[in-house]
Short mmCIF file of C-alpha atoms in Angstrom, two decimals:
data_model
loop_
_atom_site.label_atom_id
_atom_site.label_comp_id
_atom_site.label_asym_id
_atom_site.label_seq_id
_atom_site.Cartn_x
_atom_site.Cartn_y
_atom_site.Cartn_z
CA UNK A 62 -15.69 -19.59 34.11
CA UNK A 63 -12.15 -18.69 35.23
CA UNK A 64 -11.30 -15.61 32.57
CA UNK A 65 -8.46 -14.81 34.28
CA UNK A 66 -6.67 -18.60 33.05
CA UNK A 67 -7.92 -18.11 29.33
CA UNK A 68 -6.24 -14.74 29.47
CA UNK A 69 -2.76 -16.24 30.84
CA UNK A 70 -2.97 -18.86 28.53
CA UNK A 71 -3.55 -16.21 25.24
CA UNK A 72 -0.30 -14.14 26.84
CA UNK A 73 1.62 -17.09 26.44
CA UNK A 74 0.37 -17.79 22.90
CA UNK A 75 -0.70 -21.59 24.25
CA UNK A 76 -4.66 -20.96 23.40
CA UNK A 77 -4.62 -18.75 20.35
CA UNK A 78 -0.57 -19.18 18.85
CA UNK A 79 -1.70 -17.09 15.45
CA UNK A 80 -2.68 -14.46 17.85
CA UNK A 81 0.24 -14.18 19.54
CA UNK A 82 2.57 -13.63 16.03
CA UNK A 83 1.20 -10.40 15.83
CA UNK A 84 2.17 -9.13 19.26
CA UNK A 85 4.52 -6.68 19.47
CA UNK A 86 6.20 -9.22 22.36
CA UNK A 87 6.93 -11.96 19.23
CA UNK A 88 9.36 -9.27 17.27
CA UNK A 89 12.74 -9.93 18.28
CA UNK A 90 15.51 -7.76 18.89
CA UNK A 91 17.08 -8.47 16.02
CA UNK A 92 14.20 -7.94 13.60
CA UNK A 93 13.90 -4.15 15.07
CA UNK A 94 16.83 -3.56 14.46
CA UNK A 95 16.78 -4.38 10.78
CA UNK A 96 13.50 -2.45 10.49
CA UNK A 97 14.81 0.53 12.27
CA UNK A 98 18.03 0.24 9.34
CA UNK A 99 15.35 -0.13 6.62
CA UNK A 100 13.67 3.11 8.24
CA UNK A 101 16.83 5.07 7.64
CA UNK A 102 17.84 3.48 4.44
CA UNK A 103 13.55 4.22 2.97
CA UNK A 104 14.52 8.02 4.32
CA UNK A 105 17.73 8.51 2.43
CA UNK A 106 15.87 7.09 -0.51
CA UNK A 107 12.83 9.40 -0.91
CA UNK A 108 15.23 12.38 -0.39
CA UNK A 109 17.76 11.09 -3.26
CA UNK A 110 14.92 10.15 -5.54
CA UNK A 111 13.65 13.24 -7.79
CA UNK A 112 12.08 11.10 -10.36
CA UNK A 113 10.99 7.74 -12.03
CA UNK A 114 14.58 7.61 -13.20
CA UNK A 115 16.48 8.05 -10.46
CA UNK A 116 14.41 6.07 -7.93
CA UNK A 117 15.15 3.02 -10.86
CA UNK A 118 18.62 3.54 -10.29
CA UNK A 119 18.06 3.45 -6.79
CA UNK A 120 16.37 0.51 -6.91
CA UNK A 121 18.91 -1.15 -8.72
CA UNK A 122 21.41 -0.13 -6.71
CA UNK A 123 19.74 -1.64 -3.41
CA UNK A 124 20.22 1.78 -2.14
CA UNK A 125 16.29 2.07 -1.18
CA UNK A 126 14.89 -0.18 1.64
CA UNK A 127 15.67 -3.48 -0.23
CA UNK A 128 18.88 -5.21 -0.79
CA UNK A 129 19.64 -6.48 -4.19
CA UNK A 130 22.07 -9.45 -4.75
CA UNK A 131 24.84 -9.22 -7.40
CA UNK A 132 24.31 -10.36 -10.87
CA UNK A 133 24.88 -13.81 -11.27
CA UNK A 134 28.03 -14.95 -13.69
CA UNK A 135 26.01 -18.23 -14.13
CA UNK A 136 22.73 -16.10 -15.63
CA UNK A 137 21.81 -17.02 -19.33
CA UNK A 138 19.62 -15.14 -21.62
CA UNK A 139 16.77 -16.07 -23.50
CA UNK A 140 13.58 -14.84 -24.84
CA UNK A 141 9.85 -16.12 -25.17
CA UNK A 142 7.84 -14.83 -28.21
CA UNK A 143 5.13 -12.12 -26.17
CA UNK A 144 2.36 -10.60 -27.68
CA UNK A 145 2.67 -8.00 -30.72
CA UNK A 146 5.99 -9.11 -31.88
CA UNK A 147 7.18 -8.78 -28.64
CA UNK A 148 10.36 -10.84 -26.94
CA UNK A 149 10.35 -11.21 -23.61
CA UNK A 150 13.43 -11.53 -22.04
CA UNK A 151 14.48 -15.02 -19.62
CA UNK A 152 17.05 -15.02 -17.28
CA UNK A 153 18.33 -18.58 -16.52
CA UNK A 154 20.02 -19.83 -13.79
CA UNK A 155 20.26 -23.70 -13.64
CA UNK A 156 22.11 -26.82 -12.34
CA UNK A 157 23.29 -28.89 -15.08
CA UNK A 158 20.47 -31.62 -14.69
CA UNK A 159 17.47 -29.71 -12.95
CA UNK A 160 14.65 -32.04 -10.72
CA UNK A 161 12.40 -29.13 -12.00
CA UNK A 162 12.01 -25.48 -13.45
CA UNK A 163 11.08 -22.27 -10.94
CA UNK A 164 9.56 -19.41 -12.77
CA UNK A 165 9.92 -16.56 -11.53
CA UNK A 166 8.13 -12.69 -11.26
CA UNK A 167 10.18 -9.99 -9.51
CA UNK A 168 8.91 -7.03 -7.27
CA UNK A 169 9.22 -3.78 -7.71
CA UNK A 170 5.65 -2.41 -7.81
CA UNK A 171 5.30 -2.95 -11.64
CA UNK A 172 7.13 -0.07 -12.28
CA UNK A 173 10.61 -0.97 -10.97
CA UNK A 174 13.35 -3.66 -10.52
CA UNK A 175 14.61 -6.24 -13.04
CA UNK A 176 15.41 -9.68 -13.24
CA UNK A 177 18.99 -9.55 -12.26
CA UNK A 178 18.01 -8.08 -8.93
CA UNK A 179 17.57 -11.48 -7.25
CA UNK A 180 20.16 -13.42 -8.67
CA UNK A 181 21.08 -14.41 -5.08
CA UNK A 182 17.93 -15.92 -4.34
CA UNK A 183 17.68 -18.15 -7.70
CA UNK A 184 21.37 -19.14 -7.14
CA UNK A 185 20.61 -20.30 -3.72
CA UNK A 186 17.03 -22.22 -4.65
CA UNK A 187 19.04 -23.74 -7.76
CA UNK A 188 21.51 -25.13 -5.24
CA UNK A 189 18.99 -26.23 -2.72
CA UNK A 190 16.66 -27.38 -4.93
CA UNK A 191 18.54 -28.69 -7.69
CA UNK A 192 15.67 -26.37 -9.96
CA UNK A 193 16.26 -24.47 -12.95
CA UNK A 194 15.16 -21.24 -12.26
CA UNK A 195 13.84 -18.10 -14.66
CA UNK A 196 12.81 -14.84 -14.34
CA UNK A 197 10.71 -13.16 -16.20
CA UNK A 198 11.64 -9.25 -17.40
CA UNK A 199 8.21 -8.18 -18.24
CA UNK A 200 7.72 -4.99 -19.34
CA UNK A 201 7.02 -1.76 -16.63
CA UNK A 202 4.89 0.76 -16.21
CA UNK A 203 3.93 3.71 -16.73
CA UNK A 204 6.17 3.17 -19.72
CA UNK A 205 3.74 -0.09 -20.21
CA UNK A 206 1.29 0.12 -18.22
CA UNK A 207 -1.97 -3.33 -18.00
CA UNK A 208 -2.23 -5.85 -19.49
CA UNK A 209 2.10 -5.76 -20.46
CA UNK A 210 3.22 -7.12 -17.10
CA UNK A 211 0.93 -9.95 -17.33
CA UNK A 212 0.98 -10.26 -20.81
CA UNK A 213 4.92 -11.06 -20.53
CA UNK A 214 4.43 -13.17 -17.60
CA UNK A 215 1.71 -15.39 -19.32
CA UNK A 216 3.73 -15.76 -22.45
CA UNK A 217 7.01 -16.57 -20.47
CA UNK A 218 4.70 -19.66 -18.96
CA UNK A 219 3.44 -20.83 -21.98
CA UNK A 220 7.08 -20.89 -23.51
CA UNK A 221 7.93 -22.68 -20.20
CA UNK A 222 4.99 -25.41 -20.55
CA UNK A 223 5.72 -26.03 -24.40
CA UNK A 224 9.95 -26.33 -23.56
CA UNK A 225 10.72 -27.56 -20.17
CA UNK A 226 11.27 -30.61 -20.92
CA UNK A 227 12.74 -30.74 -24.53
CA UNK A 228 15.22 -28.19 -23.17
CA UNK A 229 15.56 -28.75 -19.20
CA UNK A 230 14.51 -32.75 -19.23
CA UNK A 231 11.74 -31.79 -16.66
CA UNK A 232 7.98 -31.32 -16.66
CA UNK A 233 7.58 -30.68 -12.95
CA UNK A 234 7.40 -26.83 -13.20
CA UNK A 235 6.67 -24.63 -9.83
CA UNK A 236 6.23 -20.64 -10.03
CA UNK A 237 6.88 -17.95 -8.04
CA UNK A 238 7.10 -14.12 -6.62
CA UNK A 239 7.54 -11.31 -4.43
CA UNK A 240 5.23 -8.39 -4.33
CA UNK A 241 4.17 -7.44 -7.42
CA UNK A 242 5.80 -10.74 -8.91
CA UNK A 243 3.43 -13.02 -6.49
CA UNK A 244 0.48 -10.81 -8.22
CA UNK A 245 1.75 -11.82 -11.71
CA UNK A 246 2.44 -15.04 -10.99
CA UNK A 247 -1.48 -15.33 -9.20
CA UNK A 248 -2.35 -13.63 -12.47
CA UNK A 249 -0.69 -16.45 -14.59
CA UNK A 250 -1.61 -18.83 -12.92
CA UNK A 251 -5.39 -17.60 -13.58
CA UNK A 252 -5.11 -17.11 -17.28
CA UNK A 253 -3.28 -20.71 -17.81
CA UNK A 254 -6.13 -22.27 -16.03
CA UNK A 255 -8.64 -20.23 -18.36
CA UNK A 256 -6.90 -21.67 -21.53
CA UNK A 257 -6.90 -25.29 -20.40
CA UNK A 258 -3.48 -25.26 -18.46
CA UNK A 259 -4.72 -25.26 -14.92
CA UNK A 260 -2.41 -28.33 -13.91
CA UNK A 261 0.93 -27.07 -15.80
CA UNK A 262 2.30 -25.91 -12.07
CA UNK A 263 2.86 -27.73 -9.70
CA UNK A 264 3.30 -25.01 -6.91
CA UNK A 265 3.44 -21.38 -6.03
CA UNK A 266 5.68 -19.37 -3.81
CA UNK A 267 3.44 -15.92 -2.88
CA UNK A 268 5.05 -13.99 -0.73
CA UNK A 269 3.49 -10.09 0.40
CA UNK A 270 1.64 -10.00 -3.05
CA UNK A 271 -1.09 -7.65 -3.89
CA UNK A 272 -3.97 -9.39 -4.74
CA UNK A 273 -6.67 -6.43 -4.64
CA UNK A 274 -5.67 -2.74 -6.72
CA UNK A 275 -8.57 -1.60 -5.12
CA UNK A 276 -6.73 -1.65 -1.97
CA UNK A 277 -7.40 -3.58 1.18
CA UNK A 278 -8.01 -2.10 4.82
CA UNK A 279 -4.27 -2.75 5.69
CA UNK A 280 -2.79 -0.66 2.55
CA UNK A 281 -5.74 1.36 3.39
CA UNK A 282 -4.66 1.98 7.56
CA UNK A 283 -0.92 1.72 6.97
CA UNK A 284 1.45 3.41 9.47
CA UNK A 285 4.38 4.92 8.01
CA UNK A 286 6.48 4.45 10.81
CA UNK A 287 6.03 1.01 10.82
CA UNK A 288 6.75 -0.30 6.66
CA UNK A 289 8.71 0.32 3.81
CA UNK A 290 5.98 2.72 1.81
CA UNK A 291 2.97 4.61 2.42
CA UNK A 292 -0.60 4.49 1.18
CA UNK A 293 0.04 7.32 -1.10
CA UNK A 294 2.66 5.36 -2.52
CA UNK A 295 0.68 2.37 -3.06
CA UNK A 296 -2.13 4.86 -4.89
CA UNK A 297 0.49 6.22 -7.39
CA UNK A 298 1.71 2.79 -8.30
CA UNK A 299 -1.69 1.60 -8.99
CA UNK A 300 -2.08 4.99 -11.16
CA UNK A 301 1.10 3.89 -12.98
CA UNK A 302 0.33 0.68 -13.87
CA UNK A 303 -4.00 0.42 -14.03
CA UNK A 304 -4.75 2.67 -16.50
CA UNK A 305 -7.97 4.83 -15.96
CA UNK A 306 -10.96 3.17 -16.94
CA UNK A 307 -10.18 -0.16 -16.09
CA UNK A 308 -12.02 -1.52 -13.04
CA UNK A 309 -9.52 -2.05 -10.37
CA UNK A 310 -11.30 -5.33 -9.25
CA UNK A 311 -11.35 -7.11 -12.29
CA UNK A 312 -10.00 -10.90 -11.52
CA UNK A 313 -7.83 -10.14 -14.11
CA UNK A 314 -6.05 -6.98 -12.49
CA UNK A 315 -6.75 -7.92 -8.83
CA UNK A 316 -7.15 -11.69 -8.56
CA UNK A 317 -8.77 -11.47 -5.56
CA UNK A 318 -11.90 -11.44 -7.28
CA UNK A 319 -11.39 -14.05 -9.49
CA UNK A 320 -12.96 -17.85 -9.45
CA UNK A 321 -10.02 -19.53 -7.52
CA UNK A 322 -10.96 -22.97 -8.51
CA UNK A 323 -8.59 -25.31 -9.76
CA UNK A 324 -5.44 -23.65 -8.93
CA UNK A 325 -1.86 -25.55 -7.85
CA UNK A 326 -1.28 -25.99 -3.88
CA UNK A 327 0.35 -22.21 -2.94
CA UNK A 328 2.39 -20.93 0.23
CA UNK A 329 1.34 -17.48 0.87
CA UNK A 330 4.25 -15.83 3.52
CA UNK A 331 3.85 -12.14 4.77
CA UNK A 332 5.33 -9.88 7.56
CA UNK A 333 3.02 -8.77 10.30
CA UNK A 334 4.22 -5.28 9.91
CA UNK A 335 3.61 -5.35 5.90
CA UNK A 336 0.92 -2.93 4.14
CA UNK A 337 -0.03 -5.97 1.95
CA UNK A 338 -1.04 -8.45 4.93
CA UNK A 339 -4.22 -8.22 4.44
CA UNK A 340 -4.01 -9.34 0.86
CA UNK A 341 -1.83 -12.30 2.15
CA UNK A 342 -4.65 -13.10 4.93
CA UNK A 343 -7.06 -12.73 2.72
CA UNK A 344 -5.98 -14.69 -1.00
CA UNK A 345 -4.74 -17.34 1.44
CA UNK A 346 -8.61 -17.60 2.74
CA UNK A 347 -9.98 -17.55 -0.60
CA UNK A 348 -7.76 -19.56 -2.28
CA UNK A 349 -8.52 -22.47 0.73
CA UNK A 350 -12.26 -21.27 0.39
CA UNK A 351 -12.22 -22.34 -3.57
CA UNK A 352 -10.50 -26.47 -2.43
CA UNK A 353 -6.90 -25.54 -3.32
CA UNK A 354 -4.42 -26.26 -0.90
CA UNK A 355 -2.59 -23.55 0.67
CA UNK A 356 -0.38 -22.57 3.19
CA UNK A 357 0.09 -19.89 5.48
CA UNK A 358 3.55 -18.15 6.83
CA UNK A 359 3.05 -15.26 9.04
CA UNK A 360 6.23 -13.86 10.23
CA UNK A 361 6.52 -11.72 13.38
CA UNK A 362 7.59 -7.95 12.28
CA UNK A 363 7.98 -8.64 9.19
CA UNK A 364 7.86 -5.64 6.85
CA UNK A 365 7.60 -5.60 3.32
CA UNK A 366 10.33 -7.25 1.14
CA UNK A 367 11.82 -8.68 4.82
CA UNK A 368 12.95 -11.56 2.95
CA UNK A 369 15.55 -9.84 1.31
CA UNK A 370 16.61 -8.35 4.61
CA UNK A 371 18.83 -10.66 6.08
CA UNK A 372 18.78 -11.86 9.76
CA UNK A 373 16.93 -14.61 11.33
CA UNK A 374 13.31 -14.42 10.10
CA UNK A 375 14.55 -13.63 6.63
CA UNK A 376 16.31 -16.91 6.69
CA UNK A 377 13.09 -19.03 8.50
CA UNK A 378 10.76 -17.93 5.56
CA UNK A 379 13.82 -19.26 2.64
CA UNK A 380 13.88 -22.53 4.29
CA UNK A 381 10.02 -22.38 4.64
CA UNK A 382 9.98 -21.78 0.72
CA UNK A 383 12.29 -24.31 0.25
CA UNK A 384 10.26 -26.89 1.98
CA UNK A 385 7.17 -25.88 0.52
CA UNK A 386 8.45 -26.31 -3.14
CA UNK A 387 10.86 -29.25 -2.07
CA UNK A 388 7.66 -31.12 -1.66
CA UNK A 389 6.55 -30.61 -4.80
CA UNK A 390 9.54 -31.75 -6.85
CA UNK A 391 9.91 -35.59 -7.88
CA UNK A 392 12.01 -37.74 -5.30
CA UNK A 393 15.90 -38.34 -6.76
CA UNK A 394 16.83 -42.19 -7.31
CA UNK A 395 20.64 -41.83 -6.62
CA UNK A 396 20.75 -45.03 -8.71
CA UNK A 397 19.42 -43.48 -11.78
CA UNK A 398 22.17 -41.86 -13.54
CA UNK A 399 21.51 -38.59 -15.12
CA UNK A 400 20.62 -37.46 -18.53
CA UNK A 401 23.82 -37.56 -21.06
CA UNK A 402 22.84 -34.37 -22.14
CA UNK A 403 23.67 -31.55 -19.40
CA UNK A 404 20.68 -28.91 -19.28
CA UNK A 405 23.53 -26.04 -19.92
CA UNK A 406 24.89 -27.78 -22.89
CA UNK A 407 21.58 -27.95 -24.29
CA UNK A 408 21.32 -24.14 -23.37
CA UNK A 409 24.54 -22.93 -25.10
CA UNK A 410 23.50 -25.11 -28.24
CA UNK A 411 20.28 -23.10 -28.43
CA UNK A 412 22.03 -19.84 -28.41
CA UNK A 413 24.55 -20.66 -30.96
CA UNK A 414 21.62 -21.08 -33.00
CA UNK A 415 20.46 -17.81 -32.52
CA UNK A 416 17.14 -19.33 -31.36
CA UNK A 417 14.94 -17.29 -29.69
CA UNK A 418 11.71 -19.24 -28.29
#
């Protein structure tokens, strides 16, 4: 056997193409050079941030190693009944007749962010997509720390299920997250099947979630110099937002662990470079493992949040996305003309009501 060919071929990524994504040969220049930015920007950050507080309004800012897009003058406010008494507050951002309804679960390590912060990225999938799209401002921790975040998240779904159409003239509802949001949204998807709504979505969008609080080998192994956080930063988030005494692998806090049967086709995209791959590599296995369809995007130096980055391989994993939940959206008849009753109108009608649902 000629060795020598099988390693020329695996060089050139012709034998073994996964391989070669995680070469250091498949970054581009342009991709380091973003990182090295995020570097400095993630330095200026920890030195500005004294406390909880001020790292929020950090955060907010976009001053840390994520960009944040502007609030969007298009965003409308409503609220789902949550547990206790508890509203939880919807951000809407919709065409007037939506094809479908994206719900959506923002990062931020359960203890930070808000739903504003990616107004860009619902403006641009409502465009695209002609979707309605929500996001969900669950409640944070330490302030609230499990079960609130997925508490909010589940009863934001089951307000979507019971109103999509009535309100947005759509059933076909897809759902969605980065981060922490792709763990609340594998978390809601998990309890919905539980209580009888395992077909309700049609979709999910995962992208860099953590799926396992108990930590995986790459959270476990991860080089500072090459992401956005460290492993002790990944510890005192889990502090923050498992309380002590809760097993950290319970399906229900790290849905890694959980029976995956009879969940929604899922596209599960992650940075080679990101402290969460491994829970990206892994769910993605699992979730294939259980007779779901799934999808894998690995993307070549990728480092956590890189979507949000700007630059080429930002911009290949939106369109990826895009696709992915394009597919799952019902075809448009041009020759059916549209409901008489605009989605917005029906909206604005609502809120002059004072209705909170």
């Amino acid at each position: 056997m000629d060795r020598s060919l099988y390693r020329e071929l695996d060089r050139h990524g012709a034998r073994y193409p996964a391989a070669a994504e995680f070469r250091p040969a498949a970054v581009s220049e342009e991709t380091r050079a973003i990182n090295d930015a995020v570097a400095r920007r993630l330095s200026a950050a920890n030195v500005a941030a004294r406390d909880l507080a001020s790292l929020r309004r950090a955060f907010a800012r976009g001053d840390g190693p994520i960009p944040v897009t502007a609030p969007s003058p298009r965003a409308k406010l409503l609220h789902a009944p949550g547990r206790g008494g508890h509203l939880v507050p919807l951000r809407v951002i919709a065409p007037p007749v939506p094809r479908g309804v994206y719900l959506h679960m923002h990062g931020g390590g359960w203890t930070l962010g808000s739903a504003d912060m990616r107004d860009g990225d619902m403006e641009r999938l409502a465009e695209a997509l002609g979707v309605a799209c929500i996001s969900v401002d669950y409640r944070l921790a330490p302030e609230h720390p499990y079960p609130a975040a997925p508490d909010d998240c589940e009863a934001a779904a089951r307000w979507l299920i019971a109103h999509a159409e009535p309100l947005f003239g759509t059933a076909c509802l897809l759902i969605g997250g980065e981060s922490a949001g792709a763990h609340l949204a594998a978390v809601t998807l998990l309890r919905l099947r539980d209580a009888g709504f395992g077909d309700a979505f049609a979709a999910a969008n995962l992208a860099f979630g953590a799926y396992d609080l108990s930590m995986t080998p790459s959270q476990l192994r991860v080089d500072p110099a090459k992401t956005v956080t460290t492993r002790r930063v990944g510890e005192r988030i889990g502090e923050a937002f498992v309380p002590p005494g809760i097993d950290r692998r319970h399906p229900d806090v790290s849905p890694l662990y959980a029976d995956l049967a009879g969940l929604p086709p899922a596209l599960f995209s992650v940075g080679t470079l990101d402290q969460l791959l491994d829970d990206s590599l892994f769910m993605h296995a699992r979730w294939v493992a259980a007779g779901n369809p799934a999808e894998l995007a690995v993307y070549p130096g990728g480092v956590h949040g890189f979507t949000a980055m700007g630059g080429e391989l930002a911009e290949t994993a939106h369109q990826r996305i895009e696709h992915f939940l394009q597919a799952a959206l019902p075809q448009v008849d041009a020759r059916i003309s549209p409901p008489h009753t605009p989605m917005a109108a029906a909206v604005d009608r609502l809120l002059r009501m004072g209705v909170h649902m």
